Every structure is written in C-alpha cells, then in structure tokens.
Amino acid sequence: MTRISTVIITRNEEQNIAKCLESVKNISDEIILVDSFSNDMTVAIAQRFGAKIFLREFKDFGNQKAFAISCAANDWVLSIDADEVLSPELQASLLKEKEHPRYDGYNVNILANYCGKWIRHCGWYPQPKLRFFDKNKCHINSNMVHESIVMNDRRHKVGFLDGNILHYSYKTISDHTKKIELYSELAAKDAIDKGEHIMFIKVLFGPTWKFIYNFILRGGFLDGYLGYVICKNIAYAGFIKYVKIKLYSERLQHSIPQV
C-alpha cells in the first residue's frame, strides 16, 4: 500500500485547520504543517492531530509549498490548503488509489464556498488542479502566487480523482478584497522579476474583458448576486495587478543608470 504525506502551509488558520485535518487524517500516513509563526491556536490544533510542525518565515506561496513538499518523508504527497476540506467522495477515491496508484499524479476539482454559497461558475469550477502526486516525478513552479504542480515529463501519466476539494474561500466580501491586495502585490513582483511589461491599453480594457468573460461567457450570472460580486472582484484584481506591474516596471526603468 502507498504511504501518503499530506502537506499544508498555514498562518493564523485556527478557524479552518481542524476541519481540514479531520478530512485528511484517514488517508494520511504523515501530516506536514509548515507554519509562518501563527499567533493563534493553529499549531496547537495541528499537534492534536499528530502533525509534524515546521516553523518558517513566509516569502511567497510557491517557495513555501516547495519547502513543505521537501519535508515529506513519503514519495506520494497530497497538497491541500488550510481552508480546504476533502469531500467524502474524494476521500473514498484517494483510499482506492492508495491501494495501488494507476497514475503518476492526479487532478482534483476545486469547489469554492463564497460567503456561504457554493460557486459553480465564474471560472471557479471545476478548476482542476494537480494535488495528489509522486513528488519524484513533478515539481512546483516558481510563481509567487497561483503556484501549481507540474509534471517533469510528458510521459508521466495524470489521472483524475472523483469528488471535490471543498474550498471555504471567503467568509465575507472584505476577506476577498484583502486577499486581492496580497495576491496582486505578489503577482506584480513575480511579473517584474520575469521581465514582464504592461501597456496602458491593457490597464484600460483588460479588466472590462475579464468581467465580460467570467460573468457572461463563463456563466457567472448563473451564480446570482454573488456571481456578479466575484466577477467584479476578478476584474478589479486584474486592474490592480496591471497597475502595479506598470508602476513597478517604470520605477525600475528610472532607477537604472543611463549609459
């Protein structure tokens, strides 16, 4: 039987971590929790579930998750966030694959709960992501935010698990807007590090297209009022990110001495 290490990164997640750990305990042979010096009960709660705790300063999401994966004693890793829970169907599917994995990695659908409502459109569902994998056959990309697991070789096979990861994303709209500030800052810095530039026309029209694309073409209107709010916030997040990239790139250009 395959042994599984579940890896989680945290910072002040006492409201979420118990539900997360409860859902993974029966499929995990080891739980790795990398905490960014929480000042609440996150670590104490995780210790009650037998998690191995590593304290590490947070730099960015990709870097932190790569470290968490490196701490895993087992080859097979389940990567999950503290505000996520495995559905019963997904738990059963994981236990089945644990007996004898048929693939080198597995995609999982993410179903988000936004202010108490399950969101099935807006580009938020099914949003499959590689979350269960043989760590020797893949790597985490270098993105500071919206990081993802990537297979090392096209010959490595990727399957699909039944069920959903239930993502309790935002309890309030304020939570969402606060996260936009953090994510846009990291995304802008990541873009600057990669030498990206933004033209003013993208700042002007990009956010509008994002709203139309997600609210109309991807069916955000079917999620009602909260679907509208989500799509407006997606557009706003794009606007803030584009503005920051343009601002930071101009600052960088002006700081370089002219020869």
GROMACS .gro file of C-alpha atoms in nm:
model
  259
    1MET     CA    1   0.000   0.000   0.000
    2THR     CA    2   0.121   0.351  -0.087
    3ARG     CA    3   0.211   0.577   0.204
    4ILE     CA    4   0.087   0.936   0.178
    5SER     CA    5   0.226   1.259   0.322
    6THR     CA    6  -0.026   1.543   0.340
    7VAL     CA    7   0.137   1.888   0.328
    8ILE     CA    8  -0.024   2.215   0.442
    9ILE     CA    9   0.109   2.569   0.484
   10THR     CA   10  -0.054   2.792   0.744
   11ARG     CA   11  -0.066   3.134   0.905
   12ASN     CA   12  -0.336   3.203   1.166
   13GLU     CA   13  -0.579   2.937   1.043
   14GLU     CA   14  -0.738   2.830   1.375
   15GLN     CA   15  -1.089   2.872   1.228
   16ASN     CA   16  -1.019   2.632   0.941
   17ILE     CA   17  -0.742   2.389   1.027
   18ALA     CA   18  -0.941   2.139   1.236
   19LYS     CA   19  -1.195   2.072   0.956
   20CYS     CA   20  -0.911   2.036   0.708
   21LEU     CA   21  -0.716   1.789   0.922
   22GLU     CA   22  -1.027   1.591   1.013
   23SER     CA   23  -1.089   1.529   0.642
   24VAL     CA   24  -0.734   1.407   0.566
   25LYS     CA   25  -0.648   1.207   0.878
   26ASN     CA   26  -0.781   0.873   0.749
   27ILE     CA   27  -0.585   0.883   0.424
   28SER     CA   28  -0.262   1.034   0.562
   29ASP     CA   29   0.033   0.837   0.698
   30GLU     CA   30   0.202   1.166   0.779
   31ILE     CA   31   0.081   1.525   0.806
   32ILE     CA   32   0.336   1.803   0.744
   33LEU     CA   33   0.236   2.153   0.853
   34VAL     CA   34   0.465   2.445   0.769
   35ASP     CA   35   0.354   2.743   0.974
   36SER     CA   36   0.457   3.107   0.928
   37PHE     CA   37   0.470   3.185   1.301
   38SER     CA   38   0.097   3.195   1.372
   39ASN     CA   39  -0.007   3.386   1.683
   40ASP     CA   40  -0.333   3.194   1.729
   41MET     CA   41  -0.412   2.827   1.806
   42THR     CA   42  -0.325   2.689   1.460
   43VAL     CA   43  -0.015   2.496   1.569
   44ALA     CA   44  -0.173   2.362   1.890
   45ILE     CA   45  -0.474   2.230   1.696
   46ALA     CA   46  -0.248   2.066   1.436
   47GLN     CA   47  -0.042   1.900   1.708
   48ARG     CA   48  -0.358   1.734   1.842
   49PHE     CA   49  -0.389   1.563   1.503
   50GLY     CA   50  -0.030   1.442   1.523
   51ALA     CA   51   0.102   1.680   1.257
   52LYS     CA   52   0.476   1.738   1.222
   53ILE     CA   53   0.528   2.113   1.264
   54PHE     CA   54   0.789   2.320   1.083
   55LEU     CA   55   0.815   2.694   1.156
   56ARG     CA   56   0.935   2.901   0.862
   57GLU     CA   57   0.907   3.264   0.757
   58PHE     CA   58   0.672   3.317   0.464
   59LYS     CA   59   0.830   3.451   0.145
   60ASP     CA   60   0.574   3.353  -0.117
   61PHE     CA   61   0.331   3.067  -0.182
   62GLY     CA   62   0.541   2.875  -0.432
   63ASN     CA   63   0.852   2.886  -0.216
   64GLN     CA   64   0.664   2.786   0.099
   65LYS     CA   65   0.482   2.494  -0.062
   66ALA     CA   66   0.801   2.367  -0.225
   67PHE     CA   67   0.962   2.360   0.120
   68ALA     CA   68   0.662   2.174   0.266
   69ILE     CA   69   0.685   1.910  -0.006
   70SER     CA   70   1.058   1.870   0.059
   71CYS     CA   71   0.977   1.786   0.424
   72ALA     CA   72   0.757   1.491   0.325
   73ALA     CA   73   0.905   1.152   0.417
   74ASN     CA   74   0.691   0.968   0.161
   75ASP     CA   75   0.705   0.980  -0.217
   76TRP     CA   76   0.331   1.032  -0.256
   77VAL     CA   77   0.208   1.375  -0.149
   78LEU     CA   78  -0.135   1.529  -0.106
   79SER     CA   79  -0.113   1.909  -0.114
   80ILE     CA   80  -0.405   2.090   0.047
   81ASP     CA   81  -0.465   2.438   0.185
   82ALA     CA   82  -0.576   2.504   0.542
   83ASP     CA   83  -0.915   2.638   0.427
   84GLU     CA   84  -0.986   2.327   0.218
   85VAL     CA   85  -1.167   2.004   0.307
   86LEU     CA   86  -1.179   1.672   0.121
   87SER     CA   87  -1.534   1.571   0.029
   88PRO     CA   88  -1.638   1.217   0.138
   89GLU     CA   89  -1.633   1.106  -0.227
   90LEU     CA   90  -1.279   1.238  -0.269
   91GLN     CA   91  -1.164   1.065   0.050
   92ALA     CA   92  -1.300   0.734  -0.084
   93SER     CA   93  -1.132   0.790  -0.420
   94LEU     CA   94  -0.797   0.862  -0.253
   95LEU     CA   95  -0.821   0.550  -0.038
   96LYS     CA   96  -0.889   0.345  -0.351
   97GLU     CA   97  -0.586   0.486  -0.534
   98LYS     CA   98  -0.373   0.447  -0.223
   99GLU     CA   99  -0.401   0.070  -0.263
  100HIS     CA  100  -0.227   0.084  -0.599
  101PRO     CA  101  -0.184   0.418  -0.784
  102ARG     CA  102  -0.253   0.385  -1.156
  103TYR     CA  103  -0.102   0.720  -1.249
  104ASP     CA  104   0.193   0.943  -1.156
  105GLY     CA  105  -0.030   1.227  -1.041
  106TYR     CA  106  -0.398   1.312  -1.006
  107ASN     CA  107  -0.606   1.621  -1.077
  108VAL     CA  108  -0.882   1.719  -0.837
  109ASN     CA  109  -1.177   1.955  -0.888
  110ILE     CA  110  -1.194   2.256  -0.653
  111LEU     CA  111  -1.542   2.367  -0.541
  112ALA     CA  112  -1.536   2.708  -0.370
  113ASN     CA  113  -1.771   2.833  -0.099
  114TYR     CA  114  -1.804   3.212  -0.116
  115CYS     CA  115  -1.989   3.391   0.165
  116GLY     CA  116  -2.184   3.071   0.233
  117LYS     CA  117  -2.273   2.988  -0.132
  118TRP     CA  118  -2.117   2.715  -0.345
  119ILE     CA  119  -1.991   2.872  -0.669
  120ARG     CA  120  -2.016   2.657  -0.982
  121HIS     CA  121  -1.942   2.917  -1.249
  122CYS     CA  122  -1.736   3.241  -1.283
  123GLY     CA  123  -1.440   3.027  -1.391
  124TRP     CA  124  -1.415   2.895  -1.036
  125TYR     CA  125  -1.544   2.543  -1.107
  126PRO     CA  126  -1.434   2.276  -1.179
  127GLN     CA  127  -1.085   2.437  -1.188
  128PRO     CA  128  -0.896   2.101  -1.176
  129LYS     CA  129  -0.553   2.110  -1.013
  130LEU     CA  130  -0.278   1.855  -0.961
  131ARG     CA  131  -0.291   1.795  -0.586
  132PHE     CA  132  -0.201   1.425  -0.539
  133PHE     CA  133   0.129   1.318  -0.692
  134ASP     CA  134   0.457   1.129  -0.676
  135LYS     CA  135   0.693   1.408  -0.572
  136ASN     CA  136   0.982   1.246  -0.762
  137LYS     CA  137   0.802   1.293  -1.092
  138CYS     CA  138   0.693   1.656  -1.063
  139HIS     CA  139   0.789   1.996  -0.926
  140ILE     CA  140   0.622   2.315  -0.812
  141ASN     CA  141   0.662   2.611  -1.045
  142SER     CA  142   0.835   2.931  -0.936
  143ASN     CA  143   0.524   3.153  -0.926
  144MET     CA  144   0.497   3.360  -0.608
  145VAL     CA  145   0.118   3.328  -0.622
  146HIS     CA  146  -0.117   3.088  -0.805
  147GLU     CA  147   0.162   2.833  -0.790
  148SER     CA  148   0.098   2.490  -0.936
  149ILE     CA  149   0.243   2.140  -0.953
  150VAL     CA  150   0.393   2.049  -1.292
  151MET     CA  151   0.493   1.702  -1.412
  152ASN     CA  152   0.861   1.668  -1.501
  153ASP     CA  153   0.799   1.467  -1.818
  154ARG     CA  154   0.512   1.445  -2.066
  155ARG     CA  155   0.538   1.069  -2.043
  156HIS     CA  156   0.423   1.080  -1.681
  157LYS     CA  157   0.053   0.998  -1.668
  158VAL     CA  158  -0.202   1.215  -1.488
  159GLY     CA  159  -0.539   1.075  -1.375
  160PHE     CA  160  -0.849   1.224  -1.215
  161LEU     CA  161  -0.993   1.169  -0.869
  162ASP     CA  162  -1.367   1.157  -0.803
  163GLY     CA  163  -1.514   1.413  -0.565
  164ASN     CA  164  -1.412   1.769  -0.481
  165ILE     CA  165  -1.178   1.966  -0.264
  166LEU     CA  166  -1.421   2.195  -0.083
  167HIS     CA  167  -1.258   2.536  -0.062
  168TYR     CA  168  -1.402   2.765   0.206
  169SER     CA  169  -1.252   3.064   0.032
  170TYR     CA  170  -1.402   3.383   0.175
  171LYS     CA  171  -1.646   3.426   0.460
  172THR     CA  172  -1.703   3.794   0.375
  173ILE     CA  173  -1.651   4.019   0.074
  174SER     CA  174  -1.397   4.212   0.285
  175ASP     CA  175  -1.191   3.893   0.315
  176HIS     CA  176  -1.183   3.875  -0.064
  177THR     CA  177  -1.071   4.237  -0.113
  178LYS     CA  178  -0.795   4.194   0.148
  179LYS     CA  179  -0.667   3.885  -0.034
  180ILE     CA  180  -0.671   4.075  -0.365
  181GLU     CA  181  -0.423   4.322  -0.217
  182LEU     CA  182  -0.185   4.044  -0.110
  183TYR     CA  183  -0.215   3.841  -0.431
  184SER     CA  184  -0.183   4.142  -0.663
  185GLU     CA  185   0.133   4.253  -0.483
  186LEU     CA  186   0.294   3.910  -0.512
  187ALA     CA  187   0.179   3.866  -0.873
  188ALA     CA  188   0.315   4.208  -0.971
  189LYS     CA  189   0.654   4.139  -0.812
  190ASP     CA  190   0.663   3.800  -0.981
  191ALA     CA  191   0.588   3.962  -1.318
  192ILE     CA  192   0.862   4.223  -1.269
  193ASP     CA  193   1.113   3.952  -1.176
  194LYS     CA  194   1.025   3.779  -1.505
  195GLY     CA  195   1.069   4.099  -1.706
  196GLU     CA  196   0.703   4.149  -1.794
  197HIS     CA  197   0.564   4.486  -1.901
  198ILE     CA  198   0.207   4.615  -1.927
  199MET     CA  199   0.076   4.852  -2.193
  200PHE     CA  200  -0.174   5.118  -2.086
  201ILE     CA  201  -0.436   4.975  -2.322
  202LYS     CA  202  -0.437   4.654  -2.114
  203VAL     CA  203  -0.487   4.855  -1.795
  204LEU     CA  204  -0.774   5.034  -1.968
  205PHE     CA  205  -0.960   4.743  -2.128
  206GLY     CA  206  -0.823   4.425  -1.964
  207PRO     CA  207  -1.040   4.439  -1.651
  208THR     CA  208  -1.357   4.502  -1.856
  209TRP     CA  209  -1.285   4.198  -2.071
  210LYS     CA  210  -1.218   3.988  -1.757
  211PHE     CA  211  -1.563   4.082  -1.623
  212ILE     CA  212  -1.743   4.007  -1.953
  213TYR     CA  213  -1.555   3.680  -1.996
  214ASN     CA  214  -1.628   3.547  -1.645
  215PHE     CA  215  -1.979   3.689  -1.590
  216ILE     CA  216  -2.123   3.623  -1.935
  217LEU     CA  217  -1.914   3.369  -2.126
  218ARG     CA  218  -1.829   3.153  -1.823
  219GLY     CA  219  -2.178   3.179  -1.674
  220GLY     CA  220  -2.105   3.386  -1.363
  221PHE     CA  221  -2.456   3.532  -1.387
  222LEU     CA  222  -2.590   3.184  -1.301
  223ASP     CA  223  -2.445   3.226  -0.951
  224GLY     CA  224  -2.667   3.530  -0.894
  225TYR     CA  225  -2.568   3.836  -0.699
  226LEU     CA  226  -2.255   3.675  -0.551
  227GLY     CA  227  -2.153   3.566  -0.900
  228TYR     CA  228  -2.169   3.931  -1.002
  229VAL     CA  229  -1.961   4.033  -0.698
  230ILE     CA  230  -1.699   3.766  -0.770
  231CYS     CA  231  -1.667   3.866  -1.137
  232LYS     CA  232  -1.637   4.234  -1.045
  233ASN     CA  233  -1.365   4.146  -0.795
  234ILE     CA  234  -1.183   3.931  -1.053
  235ALA     CA  235  -1.184   4.234  -1.285
  236TYR     CA  236  -1.069   4.462  -1.003
  237ALA     CA  237  -0.790   4.221  -0.911
  238GLY     CA  238  -0.671   4.227  -1.272
  239PHE     CA  239  -0.681   4.608  -1.276
  240ILE     CA  240  -0.479   4.640  -0.954
  241LYS     CA  241  -0.224   4.384  -1.074
  242TYR     CA  242  -0.179   4.555  -1.412
  243VAL     CA  243  -0.141   4.898  -1.250
  244LYS     CA  244   0.119   4.768  -1.006
  245ILE     CA  245   0.317   4.595  -1.281
  246LYS     CA  246   0.319   4.914  -1.489
  247LEU     CA  247   0.414   5.130  -1.189
  248TYR     CA  248   0.689   4.899  -1.063
  249SER     CA  249   0.838   4.847  -1.410
  250GLU     CA  250   0.853   5.225  -1.465
  251ARG     CA  251   1.021   5.273  -1.128
  252LEU     CA  252   1.272   5.003  -1.213
  253GLN     CA  253   1.342   5.158  -1.552
  254HIS     CA  254   1.401   5.502  -1.400
  255SER     CA  255   1.633   5.354  -1.136
  256ILE     CA  256   1.866   5.202  -1.396
  257PRO     CA  257   2.152   5.447  -1.479
  258GLN     CA  258   2.154   5.558  -1.842
  259VAL     CA  259   2.478   5.486  -2.030
   0.00000   0.00000   0.00000
